[in-house]
Amino acid sequence: MPNRKTIIKRSILCKIISCTLLLIVSAVCLYSCGDVKKNIKKDVEKHSMIYGLTIDDAWYDDIALKDVVRGLKNLKARPTVRIVMSKEIKPAEYVKLFKSVKPYADIMACPVDSSEMKNFKDSESYLRRFKDAYRHLSEYVSIWEVGNEINGTEWIKQKPEIIVDKISSAANFIKSKGEKIELTLYCTDSPRKDMIEWTKKYIPAKLAGSVDYCLVSYYEDDNDGYSPEWKSIFKGLGELFPSAFLGIGECGNIAENATEQSKIEMAKKYYSMPEYHKRFVGGYFWWNWVEDCIPYKNNKIYETIRNHGV
């Protein structure tokens, strides 16, 4: 039988070892929890809001690029600028604009607006446009709009199958480069032109699953002032585009009788929208931002949009 003192020493040693192991396990658990919190924080950060503006080609004769840049530089928050390109202007000719905007904004490039979609007869011509745009502008672009108001067959005047085929070709190309893509749907007040049903019918699951951002274009002026049930709409889009961030891709006050005050009220309404979905990221992308807001000094519409960009 071992000596009693030896047994006591062994017992004390075992307790010390047990306590030490317990402390080590506790420390590891705490460290792991810290990592989980960090990861959760990172996931939340991915859902940061997009503060969007649109720049088209309608201002070149009346407004200087330097004034546009000054307006961007003076904003409170870094915006995402959607640059809508015209078919008659080659992507290489946009380098100056993209390069000037990039220091003060993230850029979402729209190589083909819905109004010009019909000019691209097939997926080959559409893809060529995107390849050309990527070749000259990719270093400045954060998001590529591979399809704009794609369900607007009334003015696109092409079969949905052709439209989707063109979009898929551009989406596959841009995704193969490791870039992010965005798809814009057009919302109306007409049940006969429901964009959710159109999407269910024509957008394949593979394309929907590859979309990083699904945004909605909506103009109250085109729909007799109708306000959609946004919560229901974004719920439906969230189901159809399971991994995409959601938001508004175009808005504005474009009626011929629009006033400064009506534009201010419309801007307030959209830029202060609540988060209708857990993946809602804002956007808005006021259509006539340059025409309505530049020059920016003493411009009440500019100040309204600026004050909502925080």
PDB file of C-alpha atoms in Angstrom:
ATOM      1  CA  MET A   1       0.000   0.000   0.000  1.00  0.00           C
ATOM      2  CA  PRO A   2       1.485   3.370  -0.983  1.00  0.00           C
ATOM      3  CA  ASN A   3       2.509   5.946   1.597  1.00  0.00           C
ATOM      4  CA  ARG A   4      -0.436   8.218   2.673  1.00  0.00           C
ATOM      5  CA  LYS A   5       1.595  11.401   2.049  1.00  0.00           C
ATOM      6  CA  THR A   6       2.328  10.236  -1.462  1.00  0.00           C
ATOM      7  CA  ILE A   7      -1.390   9.662  -2.053  1.00  0.00           C
ATOM      8  CA  ILE A   8      -2.224  13.157  -0.754  1.00  0.00           C
ATOM      9  CA  LYS A   9       0.442  14.723  -2.994  1.00  0.00           C
ATOM     10  CA  ARG A  10      -0.926  12.845  -5.995  1.00  0.00           C
ATOM     11  CA  SER A  11      -4.466  13.994  -5.135  1.00  0.00           C
ATOM     12  CA  ILE A  12      -3.356  17.635  -4.906  1.00  0.00           C
ATOM     13  CA  LEU A  13      -1.459  17.311  -8.190  1.00  0.00           C
ATOM     14  CA  CYS A  14      -4.540  15.882  -9.929  1.00  0.00           C
ATOM     15  CA  LYS A  15      -6.653  18.787  -8.651  1.00  0.00           C
ATOM     16  CA  ILE A  16      -4.081  21.303  -9.915  1.00  0.00           C
ATOM     17  CA  ILE A  17      -4.003  19.634 -13.335  1.00  0.00           C
ATOM     18  CA  SER A  18      -7.832  19.529 -13.467  1.00  0.00           C
ATOM     19  CA  CYS A  19      -8.101  23.220 -12.574  1.00  0.00           C
ATOM     20  CA  THR A  20      -5.469  24.125 -15.140  1.00  0.00           C
ATOM     21  CA  LEU A  21      -7.286  22.182 -17.872  1.00  0.00           C
ATOM     22  CA  LEU A  22     -10.572  23.842 -16.882  1.00  0.00           C
ATOM     23  CA  LEU A  23      -9.006  27.288 -17.183  1.00  0.00           C
ATOM     24  CA  ILE A  24      -7.539  26.429 -20.602  1.00  0.00           C
ATOM     25  CA  VAL A  25     -10.909  25.153 -21.882  1.00  0.00           C
ATOM     26  CA  SER A  26     -12.657  28.280 -20.566  1.00  0.00           C
ATOM     27  CA  ALA A  27     -10.122  30.536 -22.265  1.00  0.00           C
ATOM     28  CA  VAL A  28     -10.554  28.708 -25.578  1.00  0.00           C
ATOM     29  CA  CYS A  29     -14.333  29.035 -25.319  1.00  0.00           C
ATOM     30  CA  LEU A  30     -14.116  32.751 -24.611  1.00  0.00           C
ATOM     31  CA  TYR A  31     -11.742  33.239 -27.548  1.00  0.00           C
ATOM     32  CA  SER A  32     -14.084  31.306 -29.822  1.00  0.00           C
ATOM     33  CA  CYS A  33     -17.027  33.403 -28.692  1.00  0.00           C
ATOM     34  CA  GLY A  34     -15.022  36.482 -29.535  1.00  0.00           C
ATOM     35  CA  ASP A  35     -14.469  35.135 -33.038  1.00  0.00           C
ATOM     36  CA  VAL A  36     -18.192  34.427 -33.382  1.00  0.00           C
ATOM     37  CA  LYS A  37     -18.982  37.992 -32.368  1.00  0.00           C
ATOM     38  CA  LYS A  38     -16.461  39.275 -34.887  1.00  0.00           C
ATOM     39  CA  ASN A  39     -18.000  37.127 -37.610  1.00  0.00           C
ATOM     40  CA  ILE A  40     -21.489  38.291 -36.701  1.00  0.00           C
ATOM     41  CA  LYS A  41     -20.283  41.877 -36.869  1.00  0.00           C
ATOM     42  CA  LYS A  42     -18.795  41.253 -40.304  1.00  0.00           C
ATOM     43  CA  ASP A  43     -22.109  39.810 -41.513  1.00  0.00           C
ATOM     44  CA  VAL A  44     -23.939  42.901 -40.276  1.00  0.00           C
ATOM     45  CA  GLU A  45     -21.439  45.154 -42.032  1.00  0.00           C
ATOM     46  CA  LYS A  46     -22.189  43.433 -45.327  1.00  0.00           C
ATOM     47  CA  HIS A  47     -25.719  44.812 -45.043  1.00  0.00           C
ATOM     48  CA  SER A  48     -24.636  48.462 -44.954  1.00  0.00           C
ATOM     49  CA  MET A  49     -26.999  50.800 -46.774  1.00  0.00           C
ATOM     50  CA  ILE A  50     -26.377  51.972 -50.329  1.00  0.00           C
ATOM     51  CA  TYR A  51     -26.784  55.693 -50.928  1.00  0.00           C
ATOM     52  CA  GLY A  52     -27.419  55.809 -54.663  1.00  0.00           C
ATOM     53  CA  LEU A  53     -27.478  58.539 -57.306  1.00  0.00           C
ATOM     54  CA  THR A  54     -27.847  58.289 -61.091  1.00  0.00           C
ATOM     55  CA  ILE A  55     -25.733  60.037 -63.709  1.00  0.00           C
ATOM     56  CA  ASP A  56     -26.925  59.768 -67.303  1.00  0.00           C
ATOM     57  CA  ASP A  57     -25.842  61.585 -70.486  1.00  0.00           C
ATOM     58  CA  ALA A  58     -28.463  64.349 -70.575  1.00  0.00           C
ATOM     59  CA  TRP A  59     -26.367  67.097 -68.952  1.00  0.00           C
ATOM     60  CA  TYR A  60     -23.229  67.366 -71.097  1.00  0.00           C
ATOM     61  CA  ASP A  61     -24.261  70.557 -72.919  1.00  0.00           C
ATOM     62  CA  ASP A  62     -25.327  72.474 -69.817  1.00  0.00           C
ATOM     63  CA  ILE A  63     -23.225  71.324 -66.862  1.00  0.00           C
ATOM     64  CA  ALA A  64     -19.462  70.931 -66.472  1.00  0.00           C
ATOM     65  CA  LEU A  65     -17.974  67.664 -65.211  1.00  0.00           C
ATOM     66  CA  LYS A  66     -15.993  69.583 -62.588  1.00  0.00           C
ATOM     67  CA  ASP A  67     -19.282  70.803 -61.075  1.00  0.00           C
ATOM     68  CA  VAL A  68     -20.628  67.246 -60.942  1.00  0.00           C
ATOM     69  CA  VAL A  69     -17.459  66.123 -59.159  1.00  0.00           C
ATOM     70  CA  ARG A  70     -17.721  69.011 -56.687  1.00  0.00           C
ATOM     71  CA  GLY A  71     -21.281  67.962 -55.906  1.00  0.00           C
ATOM     72  CA  LEU A  72     -20.158  64.398 -55.200  1.00  0.00           C
ATOM     73  CA  LYS A  73     -17.219  65.556 -53.101  1.00  0.00           C
ATOM     74  CA  ASN A  74     -19.504  67.704 -50.920  1.00  0.00           C
ATOM     75  CA  LEU A  75     -21.836  64.856 -49.933  1.00  0.00           C
ATOM     76  CA  LYS A  76     -21.905  63.681 -46.313  1.00  0.00           C
ATOM     77  CA  ALA A  77     -21.717  59.984 -47.182  1.00  0.00           C
ATOM     78  CA  ARG A  78     -19.859  58.214 -49.970  1.00  0.00           C
ATOM     79  CA  PRO A  79     -22.511  57.414 -52.580  1.00  0.00           C
ATOM     80  CA  THR A  80     -22.864  54.673 -55.141  1.00  0.00           C
ATOM     81  CA  VAL A  81     -23.255  56.370 -58.503  1.00  0.00           C
ATOM     82  CA  ARG A  82     -25.122  54.533 -61.221  1.00  0.00           C
ATOM     83  CA  ILE A  83     -23.692  55.665 -64.548  1.00  0.00           C
ATOM     84  CA  VAL A  84     -26.108  55.012 -67.407  1.00  0.00           C
ATOM     85  CA  MET A  85     -24.293  54.681 -70.703  1.00  0.00           C
ATOM     86  CA  SER A  86     -25.699  55.517 -74.143  1.00  0.00           C
ATOM     87  CA  LYS A  87     -25.458  53.107 -77.057  1.00  0.00           C
ATOM     88  CA  GLU A  88     -23.963  55.675 -79.429  1.00  0.00           C
ATOM     89  CA  ILE A  89     -21.084  56.381 -77.039  1.00  0.00           C
ATOM     90  CA  LYS A  90     -18.330  53.780 -76.913  1.00  0.00           C
ATOM     91  CA  PRO A  91     -17.233  52.563 -73.466  1.00  0.00           C
ATOM     92  CA  ALA A  92     -13.710  53.898 -74.065  1.00  0.00           C
ATOM     93  CA  GLU A  93     -15.187  57.406 -74.247  1.00  0.00           C
ATOM     94  CA  TYR A  94     -16.529  57.041 -70.697  1.00  0.00           C
ATOM     95  CA  VAL A  95     -13.116  56.586 -69.097  1.00  0.00           C
ATOM     96  CA  LYS A  96     -12.783  60.281 -68.200  1.00  0.00           C
ATOM     97  CA  LEU A  97     -16.175  60.343 -66.460  1.00  0.00           C
ATOM     98  CA  PHE A  98     -15.626  57.077 -64.574  1.00  0.00           C
ATOM     99  CA  LYS A  99     -12.114  58.074 -63.553  1.00  0.00           C
ATOM    100  CA  SER A 100     -13.327  61.478 -62.307  1.00  0.00           C
ATOM    101  CA  VAL A 101     -16.193  60.014 -60.284  1.00  0.00           C
ATOM    102  CA  LYS A 102     -14.333  57.080 -58.713  1.00  0.00           C
ATOM    103  CA  PRO A 103     -12.405  59.001 -55.985  1.00  0.00           C
ATOM    104  CA  TYR A 104     -15.701  60.245 -54.528  1.00  0.00           C
ATOM    105  CA  ALA A 105     -18.126  57.389 -55.190  1.00  0.00           C
ATOM    106  CA  ASP A 106     -18.485  53.688 -55.797  1.00  0.00           C
ATOM    107  CA  ILE A 107     -19.733  53.074 -59.321  1.00  0.00           C
ATOM    108  CA  MET A 108     -22.512  50.864 -60.630  1.00  0.00           C
ATOM    109  CA  ALA A 109     -22.149  50.694 -64.407  1.00  0.00           C
ATOM    110  CA  CYS A 110     -25.184  50.361 -66.656  1.00  0.00           C
ATOM    111  CA  PRO A 111     -23.857  49.627 -70.176  1.00  0.00           C
ATOM    112  CA  VAL A 112     -27.400  49.208 -71.571  1.00  0.00           C
ATOM    113  CA  ASP A 113     -30.452  51.149 -70.370  1.00  0.00           C
ATOM    114  CA  SER A 114     -33.861  49.545 -70.904  1.00  0.00           C
ATOM    115  CA  SER A 115     -34.730  52.252 -73.447  1.00  0.00           C
ATOM    116  CA  GLU A 116     -31.919  50.926 -75.656  1.00  0.00           C
ATOM    117  CA  MET A 117     -32.287  47.207 -74.959  1.00  0.00           C
ATOM    118  CA  LYS A 118     -34.145  46.681 -78.250  1.00  0.00           C
ATOM    119  CA  ASN A 119     -31.092  47.894 -80.181  1.00  0.00           C
ATOM    120  CA  PHE A 120     -29.260  44.749 -79.101  1.00  0.00           C
ATOM    121  CA  LYS A 121     -30.991  42.053 -81.112  1.00  0.00           C
ATOM    122  CA  ASP A 122     -29.414  38.997 -79.517  1.00  0.00           C
ATOM    123  CA  SER A 123     -27.171  37.765 -76.715  1.00  0.00           C
ATOM    124  CA  GLU A 124     -24.054  38.044 -78.901  1.00  0.00           C
ATOM    125  CA  SER A 125     -24.431  41.800 -79.507  1.00  0.00           C
ATOM    126  CA  TYR A 126     -25.417  42.387 -75.884  1.00  0.00           C
ATOM    127  CA  LEU A 127     -22.413  40.450 -74.618  1.00  0.00           C
ATOM    128  CA  ARG A 128     -20.075  42.389 -76.919  1.00  0.00           C
ATOM    129  CA  ARG A 129     -21.266  45.611 -75.309  1.00  0.00           C
ATOM    130  CA  PHE A 130     -20.487  44.280 -71.834  1.00  0.00           C
ATOM    131  CA  LYS A 131     -17.119  42.884 -72.840  1.00  0.00           C
ATOM    132  CA  ASP A 132     -16.165  46.239 -74.333  1.00  0.00           C
ATOM    133  CA  ALA A 133     -17.353  48.068 -71.209  1.00  0.00           C
ATOM    134  CA  TYR A 134     -15.470  45.668 -68.951  1.00  0.00           C
ATOM    135  CA  ARG A 135     -12.277  46.036 -70.981  1.00  0.00           C
ATOM    136  CA  HIS A 136     -12.192  49.815 -70.602  1.00  0.00           C
ATOM    137  CA  LEU A 137     -13.990  50.497 -67.317  1.00  0.00           C
ATOM    138  CA  SER A 138     -13.642  47.526 -64.958  1.00  0.00           C
ATOM    139  CA  GLU A 139     -10.969  49.158 -62.792  1.00  0.00           C
ATOM    140  CA  TYR A 140     -13.491  51.817 -61.759  1.00  0.00           C
ATOM    141  CA  VAL A 141     -16.624  49.674 -61.321  1.00  0.00           C
ATOM    142  CA  SER A 142     -17.908  48.024 -58.129  1.00  0.00           C
ATOM    143  CA  ILE A 143     -21.239  46.676 -59.453  1.00  0.00           C
ATOM    144  CA  TRP A 144     -22.405  45.827 -62.981  1.00  0.00           C
ATOM    145  CA  GLU A 145     -26.064  46.294 -63.894  1.00  0.00           C
ATOM    146  CA  VAL A 146     -26.526  43.369 -66.271  1.00  0.00           C
ATOM    147  CA  GLY A 147     -30.186  44.136 -66.921  1.00  0.00           C
ATOM    148  CA  ASN A 148     -32.223  47.319 -66.525  1.00  0.00           C
ATOM    149  CA  GLU A 149     -36.022  47.227 -66.144  1.00  0.00           C
ATOM    150  CA  ILE A 150     -35.905  43.831 -67.799  1.00  0.00           C
ATOM    151  CA  ASN A 151     -39.647  43.168 -67.536  1.00  0.00           C
ATOM    152  CA  GLY A 152     -40.469  46.388 -69.420  1.00  0.00           C
ATOM    153  CA  THR A 153     -41.423  44.516 -72.572  1.00  0.00           C
ATOM    154  CA  GLU A 154     -43.866  47.304 -73.482  1.00  0.00           C
ATOM    155  CA  TRP A 155     -40.980  49.534 -74.588  1.00  0.00           C
ATOM    156  CA  ILE A 156     -38.193  46.971 -74.972  1.00  0.00           C
ATOM    157  CA  LYS A 157     -40.374  45.263 -77.597  1.00  0.00           C
ATOM    158  CA  GLN A 158     -38.644  41.911 -77.368  1.00  0.00           C
ATOM    159  CA  LYS A 159     -39.828  38.542 -76.136  1.00  0.00           C
ATOM    160  CA  PRO A 160     -39.003  37.839 -72.480  1.00  0.00           C
ATOM    161  CA  GLU A 161     -37.007  34.771 -73.501  1.00  0.00           C
ATOM    162  CA  ILE A 162     -34.699  36.891 -75.680  1.00  0.00           C
ATOM    163  CA  ILE A 163     -34.271  39.485 -72.921  1.00  0.00           C
ATOM    164  CA  VAL A 164     -33.399  36.839 -70.336  1.00  0.00           C
ATOM    165  CA  ASP A 165     -30.987  35.137 -72.737  1.00  0.00           C
ATOM    166  CA  LYS A 166     -29.132  38.432 -73.218  1.00  0.00           C
ATOM    167  CA  ILE A 167     -29.007  39.117 -69.493  1.00  0.00           C
ATOM    168  CA  SER A 168     -27.743  35.613 -68.763  1.00  0.00           C
ATOM    169  CA  SER A 169     -24.877  36.021 -71.233  1.00  0.00           C
ATOM    170  CA  ALA A 170     -23.766  39.268 -69.568  1.00  0.00           C
ATOM    171  CA  ALA A 171     -24.249  37.857 -66.066  1.00  0.00           C
ATOM    172  CA  ASN A 172     -22.175  34.768 -66.811  1.00  0.00           C
ATOM    173  CA  PHE A 173     -19.382  36.887 -68.259  1.00  0.00           C
ATOM    174  CA  ILE A 174     -19.231  39.380 -65.385  1.00  0.00           C
ATOM    175  CA  LYS A 175     -19.470  36.663 -62.718  1.00  0.00           C
ATOM    176  CA  SER A 176     -16.643  34.755 -64.424  1.00  0.00           C
ATOM    177  CA  LYS A 177     -14.490  37.806 -63.677  1.00  0.00           C
ATOM    178  CA  GLY A 178     -15.366  37.609 -59.989  1.00  0.00           C
ATOM    179  CA  GLU A 179     -17.432  40.803 -60.111  1.00  0.00           C
ATOM    180  CA  LYS A 180     -20.814  41.684 -58.576  1.00  0.00           C
ATOM    181  CA  ILE A 181     -23.954  41.951 -60.687  1.00  0.00           C
ATOM    182  CA  GLU A 182     -27.227  43.803 -60.269  1.00  0.00           C
ATOM    183  CA  LEU A 183     -30.624  43.283 -61.890  1.00  0.00           C
ATOM    184  CA  THR A 184     -33.336  45.953 -62.045  1.00  0.00           C
ATOM    185  CA  LEU A 185     -37.035  45.132 -62.298  1.00  0.00           C
ATOM    186  CA  TYR A 186     -39.733  47.643 -63.197  1.00  0.00           C
ATOM    187  CA  CYS A 187     -42.708  48.022 -60.858  1.00  0.00           C
ATOM    188  CA  THR A 188     -46.112  49.342 -61.961  1.00  0.00           C
ATOM    189  CA  ASP A 189     -49.571  49.768 -60.433  1.00  0.00           C
ATOM    190  CA  SER A 190     -51.015  47.236 -62.878  1.00  0.00           C
ATOM    191  CA  PRO A 191     -51.808  43.691 -61.651  1.00  0.00           C
ATOM    192  CA  ARG A 192     -51.521  42.571 -65.291  1.00  0.00           C
ATOM    193  CA  LYS A 193     -47.865  43.613 -65.308  1.00  0.00           C
ATOM    194  CA  ASP A 194     -46.858  42.176 -61.964  1.00  0.00           C
ATOM    195  CA  MET A 195     -43.060  41.945 -61.819  1.00  0.00           C
ATOM    196  CA  ILE A 196     -43.101  39.139 -59.239  1.00  0.00           C
ATOM    197  CA  GLU A 197     -45.166  36.889 -61.501  1.00  0.00           C
ATOM    198  CA  TRP A 198     -43.041  37.867 -64.511  1.00  0.00           C
ATOM    199  CA  THR A 199     -39.897  36.926 -62.619  1.00  0.00           C
ATOM    200  CA  LYS A 200     -41.337  33.585 -61.525  1.00  0.00           C
ATOM    201  CA  LYS A 201     -42.236  32.782 -65.110  1.00  0.00           C
ATOM    202  CA  TYR A 202     -39.096  33.873 -66.945  1.00  0.00           C
ATOM    203  CA  ILE A 203     -36.049  34.151 -64.663  1.00  0.00           C
ATOM    204  CA  PRO A 204     -34.316  30.763 -64.215  1.00  0.00           C
ATOM    205  CA  ALA A 205     -33.183  29.768 -60.732  1.00  0.00           C
ATOM    206  CA  LYS A 206     -29.531  29.708 -61.785  1.00  0.00           C
ATOM    207  CA  LEU A 207     -29.628  33.350 -62.886  1.00  0.00           C
ATOM    208  CA  ALA A 208     -31.627  34.430 -59.825  1.00  0.00           C
ATOM    209  CA  GLY A 209     -29.154  32.686 -57.550  1.00  0.00           C
ATOM    210  CA  SER A 210     -26.187  34.491 -59.098  1.00  0.00           C
ATOM    211  CA  VAL A 211     -27.617  38.002 -58.623  1.00  0.00           C
ATOM    212  CA  ASP A 212     -25.874  40.061 -55.927  1.00  0.00           C
ATOM    213  CA  TYR A 213     -28.378  42.942 -55.971  1.00  0.00           C
ATOM    214  CA  CYS A 214     -31.998  42.937 -57.113  1.00  0.00           C
ATOM    215  CA  LEU A 215     -33.349  46.475 -57.256  1.00  0.00           C
ATOM    216  CA  VAL A 216     -36.723  47.922 -58.218  1.00  0.00           C
ATOM    217  CA  SER A 217     -37.305  50.855 -60.548  1.00  0.00           C
ATOM    218  CA  TYR A 218     -40.431  52.818 -59.663  1.00  0.00           C
ATOM    219  CA  TYR A 219     -41.782  56.214 -60.689  1.00  0.00           C
ATOM    220  CA  GLU A 220     -44.988  57.401 -59.049  1.00  0.00           C
ATOM    221  CA  ASP A 221     -45.438  59.928 -61.870  1.00  0.00           C
ATOM    222  CA  ASP A 222     -45.896  57.035 -64.311  1.00  0.00           C
ATOM    223  CA  ASN A 223     -48.433  55.329 -62.056  1.00  0.00           C
ATOM    224  CA  ASP A 224     -50.857  58.080 -61.001  1.00  0.00           C
ATOM    225  CA  GLY A 225     -49.175  58.535 -57.636  1.00  0.00           C
ATOM    226  CA  TYR A 226     -49.764  54.925 -56.597  1.00  0.00           C
ATOM    227  CA  SER A 227     -47.658  53.722 -53.637  1.00  0.00           C
ATOM    228  CA  PRO A 228     -46.850  49.993 -53.851  1.00  0.00           C
ATOM    229  CA  GLU A 229     -47.045  47.592 -50.906  1.00  0.00           C
ATOM    230  CA  TRP A 230     -43.283  47.540 -50.548  1.00  0.00           C
ATOM    231  CA  LYS A 231     -43.096  45.090 -47.671  1.00  0.00           C
ATOM    232  CA  SER A 232     -44.996  42.481 -49.660  1.00  0.00           C
ATOM    233  CA  ILE A 233     -42.962  43.205 -52.801  1.00  0.00           C
ATOM    234  CA  PHE A 234     -39.600  42.800 -51.100  1.00  0.00           C
ATOM    235  CA  LYS A 235     -40.801  39.659 -49.332  1.00  0.00           C
ATOM    236  CA  GLY A 236     -41.568  38.161 -52.742  1.00  0.00           C
ATOM    237  CA  LEU A 237     -38.286  39.295 -54.256  1.00  0.00           C
ATOM    238  CA  GLY A 238     -36.385  37.948 -51.265  1.00  0.00           C
ATOM    239  CA  GLU A 239     -37.820  34.506 -51.962  1.00  0.00           C
ATOM    240  CA  LEU A 240     -37.065  34.652 -55.697  1.00  0.00           C
ATOM    241  CA  PHE A 241     -33.538  36.015 -55.239  1.00  0.00           C
ATOM    242  CA  PRO A 242     -32.376  34.048 -52.170  1.00  0.00           C
ATOM    243  CA  SER A 243     -28.943  35.621 -51.742  1.00  0.00           C
ATOM    244  CA  ALA A 244     -29.400  39.065 -53.297  1.00  0.00           C
ATOM    245  CA  PHE A 245     -29.490  42.368 -51.476  1.00  0.00           C
ATOM    246  CA  LEU A 246     -32.702  44.262 -52.220  1.00  0.00           C
ATOM    247  CA  GLY A 247     -33.589  47.900 -52.734  1.00  0.00           C
ATOM    248  CA  ILE A 248     -34.740  50.675 -55.038  1.00  0.00           C
ATOM    249  CA  GLY A 249     -32.847  50.971 -58.331  1.00  0.00           C
ATOM    250  CA  GLU A 250     -34.469  54.100 -59.765  1.00  0.00           C
ATOM    251  CA  CYS A 251     -36.787  56.801 -58.487  1.00  0.00           C
ATOM    252  CA  GLY A 252     -37.468  60.460 -59.121  1.00  0.00           C
ATOM    253  CA  ASN A 253     -40.034  63.144 -59.869  1.00  0.00           C
ATOM    254  CA  ILE A 254     -40.052  63.253 -63.667  1.00  0.00           C
ATOM    255  CA  ALA A 255     -43.490  64.710 -64.415  1.00  0.00           C
ATOM    256  CA  GLU A 256     -43.565  67.741 -66.716  1.00  0.00           C
ATOM    257  CA  ASN A 257     -45.309  69.768 -64.005  1.00  0.00           C
ATOM    258  CA  ALA A 258     -42.866  68.718 -61.267  1.00  0.00           C
ATOM    259  CA  THR A 259     -41.764  71.568 -59.013  1.00  0.00           C
ATOM    260  CA  GLU A 260     -38.843  72.089 -56.695  1.00  0.00           C
ATOM    261  CA  GLN A 261     -41.106  71.329 -53.737  1.00  0.00           C
ATOM    262  CA  SER A 262     -42.587  68.178 -55.289  1.00  0.00           C
ATOM    263  CA  LYS A 263     -39.074  66.883 -55.993  1.00  0.00           C
ATOM    264  CA  ILE A 264     -38.029  67.603 -52.419  1.00  0.00           C
ATOM    265  CA  GLU A 265     -41.034  65.696 -51.054  1.00  0.00           C
ATOM    266  CA  MET A 266     -40.429  62.751 -53.397  1.00  0.00           C
ATOM    267  CA  ALA A 267     -36.738  62.581 -52.478  1.00  0.00           C
ATOM    268  CA  LYS A 268     -37.583  62.623 -48.764  1.00  0.00           C
ATOM    269  CA  LYS A 269     -40.121  59.842 -49.236  1.00  0.00           C
ATOM    270  CA  TYR A 270     -37.748  57.436 -50.946  1.00  0.00           C
ATOM    271  CA  TYR A 271     -34.429  58.197 -49.273  1.00  0.00           C
ATOM    272  CA  SER A 272     -36.060  57.730 -45.863  1.00  0.00           C
ATOM    273  CA  MET A 273     -37.742  54.391 -46.644  1.00  0.00           C
ATOM    274  CA  PRO A 274     -37.711  51.869 -43.788  1.00  0.00           C
ATOM    275  CA  GLU A 275     -35.837  48.591 -44.149  1.00  0.00           C
ATOM    276  CA  TYR A 276     -38.605  46.436 -45.602  1.00  0.00           C
ATOM    277  CA  HIS A 277     -36.514  43.261 -45.618  1.00  0.00           C
ATOM    278  CA  LYS A 278     -33.538  41.893 -43.703  1.00  0.00           C
ATOM    279  CA  ARG A 279     -31.529  42.219 -46.935  1.00  0.00           C
ATOM    280  CA  PHE A 280     -32.854  45.675 -47.832  1.00  0.00           C
ATOM    281  CA  VAL A 281     -29.935  48.012 -48.590  1.00  0.00           C
ATOM    282  CA  GLY A 282     -31.636  51.178 -49.834  1.00  0.00           C
ATOM    283  CA  GLY A 283     -30.266  52.351 -53.161  1.00  0.00           C
ATOM    284  CA  TYR A 284     -32.861  54.838 -54.529  1.00  0.00           C
ATOM    285  CA  PHE A 285     -30.591  56.187 -57.335  1.00  0.00           C
ATOM    286  CA  TRP A 286     -32.439  59.457 -58.013  1.00  0.00           C
ATOM    287  CA  TRP A 287     -32.708  59.559 -61.813  1.00  0.00           C
ATOM    288  CA  ASN A 288     -32.116  63.241 -62.650  1.00  0.00           C
ATOM    289  CA  TRP A 289     -29.531  63.853 -59.944  1.00  0.00           C
ATOM    290  CA  VAL A 290     -27.232  65.983 -62.123  1.00  0.00           C
ATOM    291  CA  GLU A 291     -30.046  67.971 -63.724  1.00  0.00           C
ATOM    292  CA  ASP A 292     -31.868  68.492 -60.397  1.00  0.00           C
ATOM    293  CA  CYS A 293     -28.920  68.951 -58.039  1.00  0.00           C
ATOM    294  CA  ILE A 294     -25.976  70.510 -59.906  1.00  0.00           C
ATOM    295  CA  PRO A 295     -24.679  73.166 -59.367  1.00  0.00           C
ATOM    296  CA  TYR A 296     -25.146  72.176 -55.744  1.00  0.00           C
ATOM    297  CA  LYS A 297     -24.745  75.504 -53.919  1.00  0.00           C
ATOM    298  CA  ASN A 298     -28.055  76.875 -52.609  1.00  0.00           C
ATOM    299  CA  ASN A 299     -29.819  73.911 -54.226  1.00  0.00           C
ATOM    300  CA  LYS A 300     -32.635  72.662 -51.983  1.00  0.00           C
ATOM    301  CA  ILE A 301     -33.109  69.358 -53.821  1.00  0.00           C
ATOM    302  CA  TYR A 302     -29.400  68.617 -53.495  1.00  0.00           C
ATOM    303  CA  GLU A 303     -29.492  69.438 -49.780  1.00  0.00           C
ATOM    304  CA  THR A 304     -32.507  67.182 -49.244  1.00  0.00           C
ATOM    305  CA  ILE A 305     -30.791  64.183 -50.830  1.00  0.00           C
ATOM    306  CA  ARG A 306     -27.490  65.062 -49.143  1.00  0.00           C
ATOM    307  CA  ASN A 307     -29.099  65.166 -45.699  1.00  0.00           C
ATOM    308  CA  HIS A 308     -30.609  61.707 -46.195  1.00  0.00           C
ATOM    309  CA  GLY A 309     -27.293  60.160 -47.156  1.00  0.00           C
ATOM    310  CA  VAL A 310     -26.115  59.419 -43.633  1.00  0.00           C
TER     311      VAL A 310
END
